[in-house]
Tab-separated table of C-alpha atoms and ligand atoms in Angstrom:
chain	number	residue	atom	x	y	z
A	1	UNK	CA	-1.810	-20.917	-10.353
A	2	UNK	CA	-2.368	-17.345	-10.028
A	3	UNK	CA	-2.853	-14.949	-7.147
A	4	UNK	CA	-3.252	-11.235	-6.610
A	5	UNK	CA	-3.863	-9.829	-3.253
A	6	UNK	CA	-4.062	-6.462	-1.941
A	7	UNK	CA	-4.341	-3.805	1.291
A	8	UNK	CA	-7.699	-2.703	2.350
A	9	UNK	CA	-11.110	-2.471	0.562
A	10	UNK	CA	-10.295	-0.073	-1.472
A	11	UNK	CA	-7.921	-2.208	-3.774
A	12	UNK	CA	-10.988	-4.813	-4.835
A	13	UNK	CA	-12.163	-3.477	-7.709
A	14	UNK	CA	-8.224	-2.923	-8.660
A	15	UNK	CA	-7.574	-6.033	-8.076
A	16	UNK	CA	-10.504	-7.587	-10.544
A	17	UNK	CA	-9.250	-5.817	-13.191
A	18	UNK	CA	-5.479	-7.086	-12.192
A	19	UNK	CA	-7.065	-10.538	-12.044
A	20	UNK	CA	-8.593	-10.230	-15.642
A	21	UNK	CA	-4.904	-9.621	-16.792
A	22	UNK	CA	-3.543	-12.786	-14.956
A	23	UNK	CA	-6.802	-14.836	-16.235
A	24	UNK	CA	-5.514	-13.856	-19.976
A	25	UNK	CA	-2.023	-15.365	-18.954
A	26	UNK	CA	-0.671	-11.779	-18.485
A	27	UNK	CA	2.280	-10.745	-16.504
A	28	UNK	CA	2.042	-10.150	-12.772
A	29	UNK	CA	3.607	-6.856	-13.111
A	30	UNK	CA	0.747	-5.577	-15.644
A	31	UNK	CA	-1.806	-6.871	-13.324
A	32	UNK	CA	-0.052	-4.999	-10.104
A	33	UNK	CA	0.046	-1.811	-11.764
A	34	UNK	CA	-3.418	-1.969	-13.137
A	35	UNK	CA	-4.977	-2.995	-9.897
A	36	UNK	CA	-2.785	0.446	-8.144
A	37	UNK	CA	-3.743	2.765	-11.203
A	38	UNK	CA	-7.537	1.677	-10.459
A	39	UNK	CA	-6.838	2.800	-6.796
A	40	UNK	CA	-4.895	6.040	-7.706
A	41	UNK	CA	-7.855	6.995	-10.458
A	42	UNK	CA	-10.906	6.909	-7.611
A	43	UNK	CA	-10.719	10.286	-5.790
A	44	UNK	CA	-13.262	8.115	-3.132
A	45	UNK	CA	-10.196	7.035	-1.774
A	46	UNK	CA	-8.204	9.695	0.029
A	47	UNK	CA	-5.327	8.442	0.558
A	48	UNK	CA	-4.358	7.259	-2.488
A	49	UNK	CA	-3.330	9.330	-5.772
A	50	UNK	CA	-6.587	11.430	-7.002
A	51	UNK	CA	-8.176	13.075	-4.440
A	52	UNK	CA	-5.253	12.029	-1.825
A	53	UNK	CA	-4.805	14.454	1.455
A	54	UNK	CA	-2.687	16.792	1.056
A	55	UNK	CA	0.427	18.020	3.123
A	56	UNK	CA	0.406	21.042	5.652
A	57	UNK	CA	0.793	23.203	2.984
A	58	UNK	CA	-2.287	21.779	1.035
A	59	UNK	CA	-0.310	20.265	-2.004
A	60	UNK	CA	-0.837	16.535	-2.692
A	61	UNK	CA	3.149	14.704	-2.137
A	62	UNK	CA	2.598	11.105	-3.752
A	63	UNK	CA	4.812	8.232	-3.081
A	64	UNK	CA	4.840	5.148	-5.062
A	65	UNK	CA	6.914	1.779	-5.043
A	66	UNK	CA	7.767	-1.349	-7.801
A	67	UNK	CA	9.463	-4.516	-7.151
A	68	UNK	CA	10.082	-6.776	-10.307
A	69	UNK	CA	10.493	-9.977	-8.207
A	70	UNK	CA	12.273	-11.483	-11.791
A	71	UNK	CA	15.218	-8.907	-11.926
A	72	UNK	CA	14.677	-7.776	-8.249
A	73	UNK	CA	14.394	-4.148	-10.427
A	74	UNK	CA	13.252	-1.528	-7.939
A	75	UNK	CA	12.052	2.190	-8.986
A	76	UNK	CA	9.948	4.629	-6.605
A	77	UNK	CA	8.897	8.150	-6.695
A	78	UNK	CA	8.716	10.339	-3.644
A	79	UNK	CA	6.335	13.283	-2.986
A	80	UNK	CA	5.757	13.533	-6.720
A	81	UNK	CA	3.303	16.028	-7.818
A	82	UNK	CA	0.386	16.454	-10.400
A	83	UNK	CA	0.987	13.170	-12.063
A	84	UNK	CA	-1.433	11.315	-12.374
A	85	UNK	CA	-0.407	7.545	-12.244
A	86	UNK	CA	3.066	7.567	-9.764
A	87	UNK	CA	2.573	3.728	-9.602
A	88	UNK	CA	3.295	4.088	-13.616
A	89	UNK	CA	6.050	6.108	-13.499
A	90	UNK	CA	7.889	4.057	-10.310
A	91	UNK	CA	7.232	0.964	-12.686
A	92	UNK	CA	9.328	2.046	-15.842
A	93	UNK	CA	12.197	3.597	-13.337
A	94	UNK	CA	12.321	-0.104	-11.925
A	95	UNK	CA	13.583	-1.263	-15.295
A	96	UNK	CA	16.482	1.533	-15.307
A	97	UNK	CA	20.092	0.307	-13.848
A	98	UNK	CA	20.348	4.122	-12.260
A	99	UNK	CA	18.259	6.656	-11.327
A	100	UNK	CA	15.384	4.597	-9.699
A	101	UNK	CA	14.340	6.223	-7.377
A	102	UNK	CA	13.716	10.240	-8.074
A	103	UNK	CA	12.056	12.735	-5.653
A	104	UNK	CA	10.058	15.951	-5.886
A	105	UNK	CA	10.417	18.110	-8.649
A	106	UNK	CA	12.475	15.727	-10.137
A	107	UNK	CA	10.319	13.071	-10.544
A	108	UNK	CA	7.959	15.082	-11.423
A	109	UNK	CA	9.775	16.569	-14.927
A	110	UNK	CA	11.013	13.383	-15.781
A	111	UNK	CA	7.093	11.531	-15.991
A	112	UNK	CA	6.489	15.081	-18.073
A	113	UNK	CA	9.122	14.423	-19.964
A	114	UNK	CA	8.550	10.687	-20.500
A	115	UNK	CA	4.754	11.293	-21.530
A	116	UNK	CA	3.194	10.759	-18.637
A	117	UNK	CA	-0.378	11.690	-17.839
A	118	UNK	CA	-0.176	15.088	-15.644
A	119	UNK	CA	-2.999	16.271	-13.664
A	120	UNK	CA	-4.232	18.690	-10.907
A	121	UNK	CA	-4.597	15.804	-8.079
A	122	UNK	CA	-6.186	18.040	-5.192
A	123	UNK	CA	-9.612	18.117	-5.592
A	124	UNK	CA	-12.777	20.476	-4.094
A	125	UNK	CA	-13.072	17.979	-1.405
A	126	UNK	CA	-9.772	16.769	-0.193
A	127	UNK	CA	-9.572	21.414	-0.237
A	128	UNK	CA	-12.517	20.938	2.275
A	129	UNK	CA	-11.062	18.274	4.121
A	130	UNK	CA	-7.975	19.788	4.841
A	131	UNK	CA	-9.648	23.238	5.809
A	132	UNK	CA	-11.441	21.296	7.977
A	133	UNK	CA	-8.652	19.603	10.239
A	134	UNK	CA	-6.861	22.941	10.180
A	135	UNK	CA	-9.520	24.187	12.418
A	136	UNK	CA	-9.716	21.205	14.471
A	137	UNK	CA	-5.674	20.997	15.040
A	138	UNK	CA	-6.581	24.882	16.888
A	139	UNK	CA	-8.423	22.705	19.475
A	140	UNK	CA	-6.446	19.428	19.681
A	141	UNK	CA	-3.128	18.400	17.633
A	142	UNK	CA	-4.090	15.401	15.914
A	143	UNK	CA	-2.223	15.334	12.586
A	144	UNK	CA	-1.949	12.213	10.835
A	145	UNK	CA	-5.639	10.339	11.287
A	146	UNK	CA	-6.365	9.544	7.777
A	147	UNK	CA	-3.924	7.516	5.702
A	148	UNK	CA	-3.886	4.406	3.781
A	149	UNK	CA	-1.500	3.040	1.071
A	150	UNK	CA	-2.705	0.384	-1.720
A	151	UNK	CA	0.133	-2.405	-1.341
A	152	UNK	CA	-0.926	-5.068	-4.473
A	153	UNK	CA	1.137	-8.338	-4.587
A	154	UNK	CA	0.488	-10.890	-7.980
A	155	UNK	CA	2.090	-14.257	-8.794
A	156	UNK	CA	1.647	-14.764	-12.418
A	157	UNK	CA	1.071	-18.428	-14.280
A	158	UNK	CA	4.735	-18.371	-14.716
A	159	UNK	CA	5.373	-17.668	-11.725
A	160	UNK	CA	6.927	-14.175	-12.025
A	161	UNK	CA	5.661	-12.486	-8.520
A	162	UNK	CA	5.697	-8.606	-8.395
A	163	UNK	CA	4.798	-6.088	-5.940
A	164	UNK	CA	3.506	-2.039	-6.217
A	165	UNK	CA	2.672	0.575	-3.660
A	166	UNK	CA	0.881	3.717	-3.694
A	167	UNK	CA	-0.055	6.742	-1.353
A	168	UNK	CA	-0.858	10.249	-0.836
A	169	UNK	CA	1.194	9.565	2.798
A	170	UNK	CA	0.232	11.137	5.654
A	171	UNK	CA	-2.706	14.045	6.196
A	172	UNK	CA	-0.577	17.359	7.090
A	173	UNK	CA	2.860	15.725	6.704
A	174	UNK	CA	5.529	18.146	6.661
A	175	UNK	CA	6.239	18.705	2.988
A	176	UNK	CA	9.223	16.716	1.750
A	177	UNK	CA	8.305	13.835	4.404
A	178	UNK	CA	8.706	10.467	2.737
A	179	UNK	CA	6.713	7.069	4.417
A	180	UNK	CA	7.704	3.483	3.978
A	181	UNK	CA	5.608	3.050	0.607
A	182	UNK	CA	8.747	3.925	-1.862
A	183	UNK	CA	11.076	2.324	-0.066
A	184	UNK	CA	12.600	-0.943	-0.900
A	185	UNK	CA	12.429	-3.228	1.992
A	186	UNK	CA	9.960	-1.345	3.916
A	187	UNK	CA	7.243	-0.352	1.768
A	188	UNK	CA	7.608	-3.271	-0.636
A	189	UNK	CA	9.711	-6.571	-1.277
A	190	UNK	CA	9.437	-9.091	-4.320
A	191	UNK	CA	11.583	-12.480	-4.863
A	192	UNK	CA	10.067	-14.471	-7.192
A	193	UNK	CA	11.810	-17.412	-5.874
A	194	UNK	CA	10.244	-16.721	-2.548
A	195	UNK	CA	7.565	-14.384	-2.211
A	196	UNK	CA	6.402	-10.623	-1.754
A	197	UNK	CA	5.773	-8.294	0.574
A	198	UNK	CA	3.789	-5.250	1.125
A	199	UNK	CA	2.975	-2.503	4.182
A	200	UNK	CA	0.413	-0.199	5.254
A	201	UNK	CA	0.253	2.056	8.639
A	202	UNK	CA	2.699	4.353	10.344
A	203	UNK	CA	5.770	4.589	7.920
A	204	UNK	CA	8.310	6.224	10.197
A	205	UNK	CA	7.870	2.269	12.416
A	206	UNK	CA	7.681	0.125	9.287
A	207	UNK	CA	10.156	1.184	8.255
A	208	UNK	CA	12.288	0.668	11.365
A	209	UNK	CA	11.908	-2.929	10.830
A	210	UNK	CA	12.326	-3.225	7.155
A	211	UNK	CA	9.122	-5.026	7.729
A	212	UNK	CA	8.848	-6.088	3.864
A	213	UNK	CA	12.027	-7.469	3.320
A	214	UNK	CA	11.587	-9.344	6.589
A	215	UNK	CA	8.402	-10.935	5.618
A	216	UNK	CA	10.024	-12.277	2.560
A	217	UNK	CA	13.177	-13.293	4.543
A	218	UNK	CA	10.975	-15.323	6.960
A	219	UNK	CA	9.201	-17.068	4.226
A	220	UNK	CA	12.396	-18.121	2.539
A	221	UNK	CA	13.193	-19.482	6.065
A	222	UNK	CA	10.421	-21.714	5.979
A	223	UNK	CA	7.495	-19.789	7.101
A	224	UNK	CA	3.849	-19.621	5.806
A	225	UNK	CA	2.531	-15.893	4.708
A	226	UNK	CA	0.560	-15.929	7.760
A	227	UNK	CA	3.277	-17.171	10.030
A	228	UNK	CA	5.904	-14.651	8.537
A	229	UNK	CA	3.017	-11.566	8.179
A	230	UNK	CA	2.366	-12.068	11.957
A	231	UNK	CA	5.632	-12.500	13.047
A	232	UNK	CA	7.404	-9.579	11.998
A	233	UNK	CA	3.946	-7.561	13.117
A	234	UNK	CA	4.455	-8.443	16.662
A	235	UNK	CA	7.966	-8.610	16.787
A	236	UNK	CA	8.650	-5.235	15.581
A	237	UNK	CA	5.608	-3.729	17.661
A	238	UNK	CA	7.213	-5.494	20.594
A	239	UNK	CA	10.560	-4.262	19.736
A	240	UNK	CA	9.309	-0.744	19.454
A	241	UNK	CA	7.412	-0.762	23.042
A	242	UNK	CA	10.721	-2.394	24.751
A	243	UNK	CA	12.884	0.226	23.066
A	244	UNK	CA	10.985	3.514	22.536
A	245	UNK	CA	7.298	3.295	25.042
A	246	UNK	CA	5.047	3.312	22.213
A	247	UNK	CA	4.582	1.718	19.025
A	248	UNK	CA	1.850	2.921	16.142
A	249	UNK	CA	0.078	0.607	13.493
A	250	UNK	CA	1.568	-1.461	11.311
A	251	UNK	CA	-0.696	-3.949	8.833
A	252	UNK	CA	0.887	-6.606	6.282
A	253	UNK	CA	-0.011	-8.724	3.408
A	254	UNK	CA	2.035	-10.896	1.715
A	255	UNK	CA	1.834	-13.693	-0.881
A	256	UNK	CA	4.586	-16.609	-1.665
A	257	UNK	CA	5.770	-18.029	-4.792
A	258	UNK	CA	2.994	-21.257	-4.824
A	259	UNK	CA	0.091	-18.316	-4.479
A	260	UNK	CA	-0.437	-19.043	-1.103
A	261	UNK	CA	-1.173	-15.447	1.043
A	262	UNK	CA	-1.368	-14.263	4.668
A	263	UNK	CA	-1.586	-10.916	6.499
A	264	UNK	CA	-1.576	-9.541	10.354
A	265	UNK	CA	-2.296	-6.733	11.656
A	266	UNK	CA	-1.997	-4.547	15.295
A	267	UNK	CA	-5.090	-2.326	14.734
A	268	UNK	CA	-8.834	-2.930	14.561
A	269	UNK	CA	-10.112	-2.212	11.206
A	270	UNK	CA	-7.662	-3.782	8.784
A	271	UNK	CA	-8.988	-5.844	5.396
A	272	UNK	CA	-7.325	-7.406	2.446
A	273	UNK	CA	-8.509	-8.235	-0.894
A	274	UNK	CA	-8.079	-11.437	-2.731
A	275	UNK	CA	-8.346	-13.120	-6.357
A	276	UNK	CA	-7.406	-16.467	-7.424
A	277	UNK	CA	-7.242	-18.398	-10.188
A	278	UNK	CA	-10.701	-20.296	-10.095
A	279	UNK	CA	-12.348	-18.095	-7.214
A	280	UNK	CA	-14.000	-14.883	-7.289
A	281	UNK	CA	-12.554	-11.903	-5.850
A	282	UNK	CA	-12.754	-11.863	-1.600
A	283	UNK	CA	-12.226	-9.069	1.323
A	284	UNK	CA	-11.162	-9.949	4.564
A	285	UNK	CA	-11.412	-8.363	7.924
A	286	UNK	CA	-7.905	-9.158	9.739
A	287	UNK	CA	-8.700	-9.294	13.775
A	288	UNK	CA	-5.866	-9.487	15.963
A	289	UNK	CA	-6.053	-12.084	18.665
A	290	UNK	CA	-2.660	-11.800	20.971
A	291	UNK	CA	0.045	-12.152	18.718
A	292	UNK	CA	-1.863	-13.861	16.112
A	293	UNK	CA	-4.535	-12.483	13.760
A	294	UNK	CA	-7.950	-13.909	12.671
A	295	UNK	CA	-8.710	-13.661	8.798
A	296	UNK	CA	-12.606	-13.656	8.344
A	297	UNK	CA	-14.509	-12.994	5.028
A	298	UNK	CA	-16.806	-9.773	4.482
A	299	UNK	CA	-20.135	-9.380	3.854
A	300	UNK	CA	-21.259	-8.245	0.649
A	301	UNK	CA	-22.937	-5.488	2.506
A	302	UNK	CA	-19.996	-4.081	4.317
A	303	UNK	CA	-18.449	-4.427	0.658
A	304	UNK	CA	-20.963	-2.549	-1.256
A	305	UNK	CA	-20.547	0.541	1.885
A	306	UNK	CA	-17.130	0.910	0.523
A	307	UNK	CA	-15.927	1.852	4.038
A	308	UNK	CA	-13.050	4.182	3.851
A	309	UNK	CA	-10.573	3.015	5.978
B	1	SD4	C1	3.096	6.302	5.045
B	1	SD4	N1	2.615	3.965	5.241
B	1	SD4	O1	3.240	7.231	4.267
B	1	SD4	C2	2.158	5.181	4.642
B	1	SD4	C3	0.761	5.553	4.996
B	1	SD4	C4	-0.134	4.401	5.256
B	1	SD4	O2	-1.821	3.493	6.540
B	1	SD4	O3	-0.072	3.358	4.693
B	1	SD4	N2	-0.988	4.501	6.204
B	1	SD4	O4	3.629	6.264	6.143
């Protein structure tokens, strides 16, 4: 029985085309990279490889994450630049024994190198964008509103489980800065034996509570996706007020090895999107309701509005 799921809107029509892999009997890890190179490839989506924001200094810094939930293989790239699939290039470092995880310039030469498809990803309107907040920060400091990362999760027929993360980061992060999205544990978490993990929302908190790897470690204690996603939400968000004042959002999804999936959430507008074996492909709005989080199906209007979260 196979199952994909996904963060946000964005990731549905991603996540059809991952499906259509796992359909054939393909492997979860083709179908998790297809579904984040669909994501990365629409410059609608700005926070996400083409078209991404850019940093303060108006370059595009990409980060993206793979789990192999098999081998427990992890690669990631870290404010790469003008490549055009980072998801691709985090996925063939995940099958290296060393040198995983490369950053900056670094990773960029070695996808050159390694025949990777390179390409200019700041386009005319992300240019206008950022212009744009620059002379709204002169009135009011409000750097970081716009950000989203495509966290895809896929059980396979075999039941190989992987996980893959993508995202252009923060608007006007300081060039250099790194989120939760390539980092293992954080970001991302796969154990085929137990289940995945994937984030979305304020990286410098997620990844204060290794949020990923503590979704999987809750399931393998017993919990359901649901029960582990909105656990570790609310008990990092309380941990954060208790210790520090303030917290900042932090949305979930995660799947377990039978194909079973749940997600939470501490902000208003959160969605995930779903295939299954034998059922079309489904978004969900995730409401939080105290500590626990109400999962209700879209409309096929709000769908088609392709909302940018
Ligand atoms: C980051 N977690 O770079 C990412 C951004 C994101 O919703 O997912 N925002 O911190």
């Amino acid at each position: 029985m196979w199952t994909i799921v996904a963060t946000w809107r964005m990731s549905k029509e991603g996540i059809e085309k991952g499906a259509e892999i796992l359909k054939e009997k393909g492997s979860a890890l083709d179908a998790i990279e297809c579904a984040a190179k669909v994501v990365e490839d629409d410059p609608y989506y700005k926070s996400v490889g083409y078209g991404g924001l850019p940093n303060e200094e108006m370059e595009v810094e990409l980060d993206a994450g793979f789990m192999d939930g098999d081998t427990l293989g992890f690669g990631a790239v870290c404010a790469i630049k003008g490549v055009a699939n980072p998801v691709s290039v985090a996925r063939q470092l995940s099958e290296k024994n060393v040198n995983c995880v490369l950053v900056g310039d670094g990773a960029s030469q070695y996808a050159e190198n390694h025949g990777f498809e390179m390409k200019d990803m700041l386009t005319e309107r992300a240019k206008n964008l950022y212009r744009q907040r620059v002379l709204e920060m002169k009135q009011e400091m409000k750097a970081y509103r716009g950000h989203d990362t495509v966290g895809v999760l896929a059980v396979d027929s075999k039941g190989s489980m992987g996980a893959a993360t993508s995202t252009s980061g923060l608007f006007m992060k300081k060039k250099g800065r790194v989120g939760d999205s390539p980092l293992v544990g954080s970001g991302l978490y796969a154990d085929s034996e137990v289940g995945a993990a994937a984030a979305t929302g304020i990286g410098e908190n997620l990844m204060k509570g290794c949020i990923s790897y503590e979704i999987v470690n809750l399931m393998k204690q017993g919990k359901s996706p649901q029960e582990a996603c909105e656990t570790a939400v609310f008990e990092l968000e309380e941990k954060l007020k208790r210790r520090n004042g303030h917290f900042t959002d932090l949305s979930v999804v995660a799947l377990n090895h039978k194909g079973e999936w749940g997600c939470a959430t501490n902000i208003e507008n959160y969605a995930v999107s779903v295939a299954k074996e034998n059922e079309e492909c489904k978004v969900y709005h995730v409401h939080r309701v105290g500590n626990r989080c109400e999962v209700v199906e879209a409309s096929k209007q709000w769908i088609d509005q392709r909302v940018e979260e």
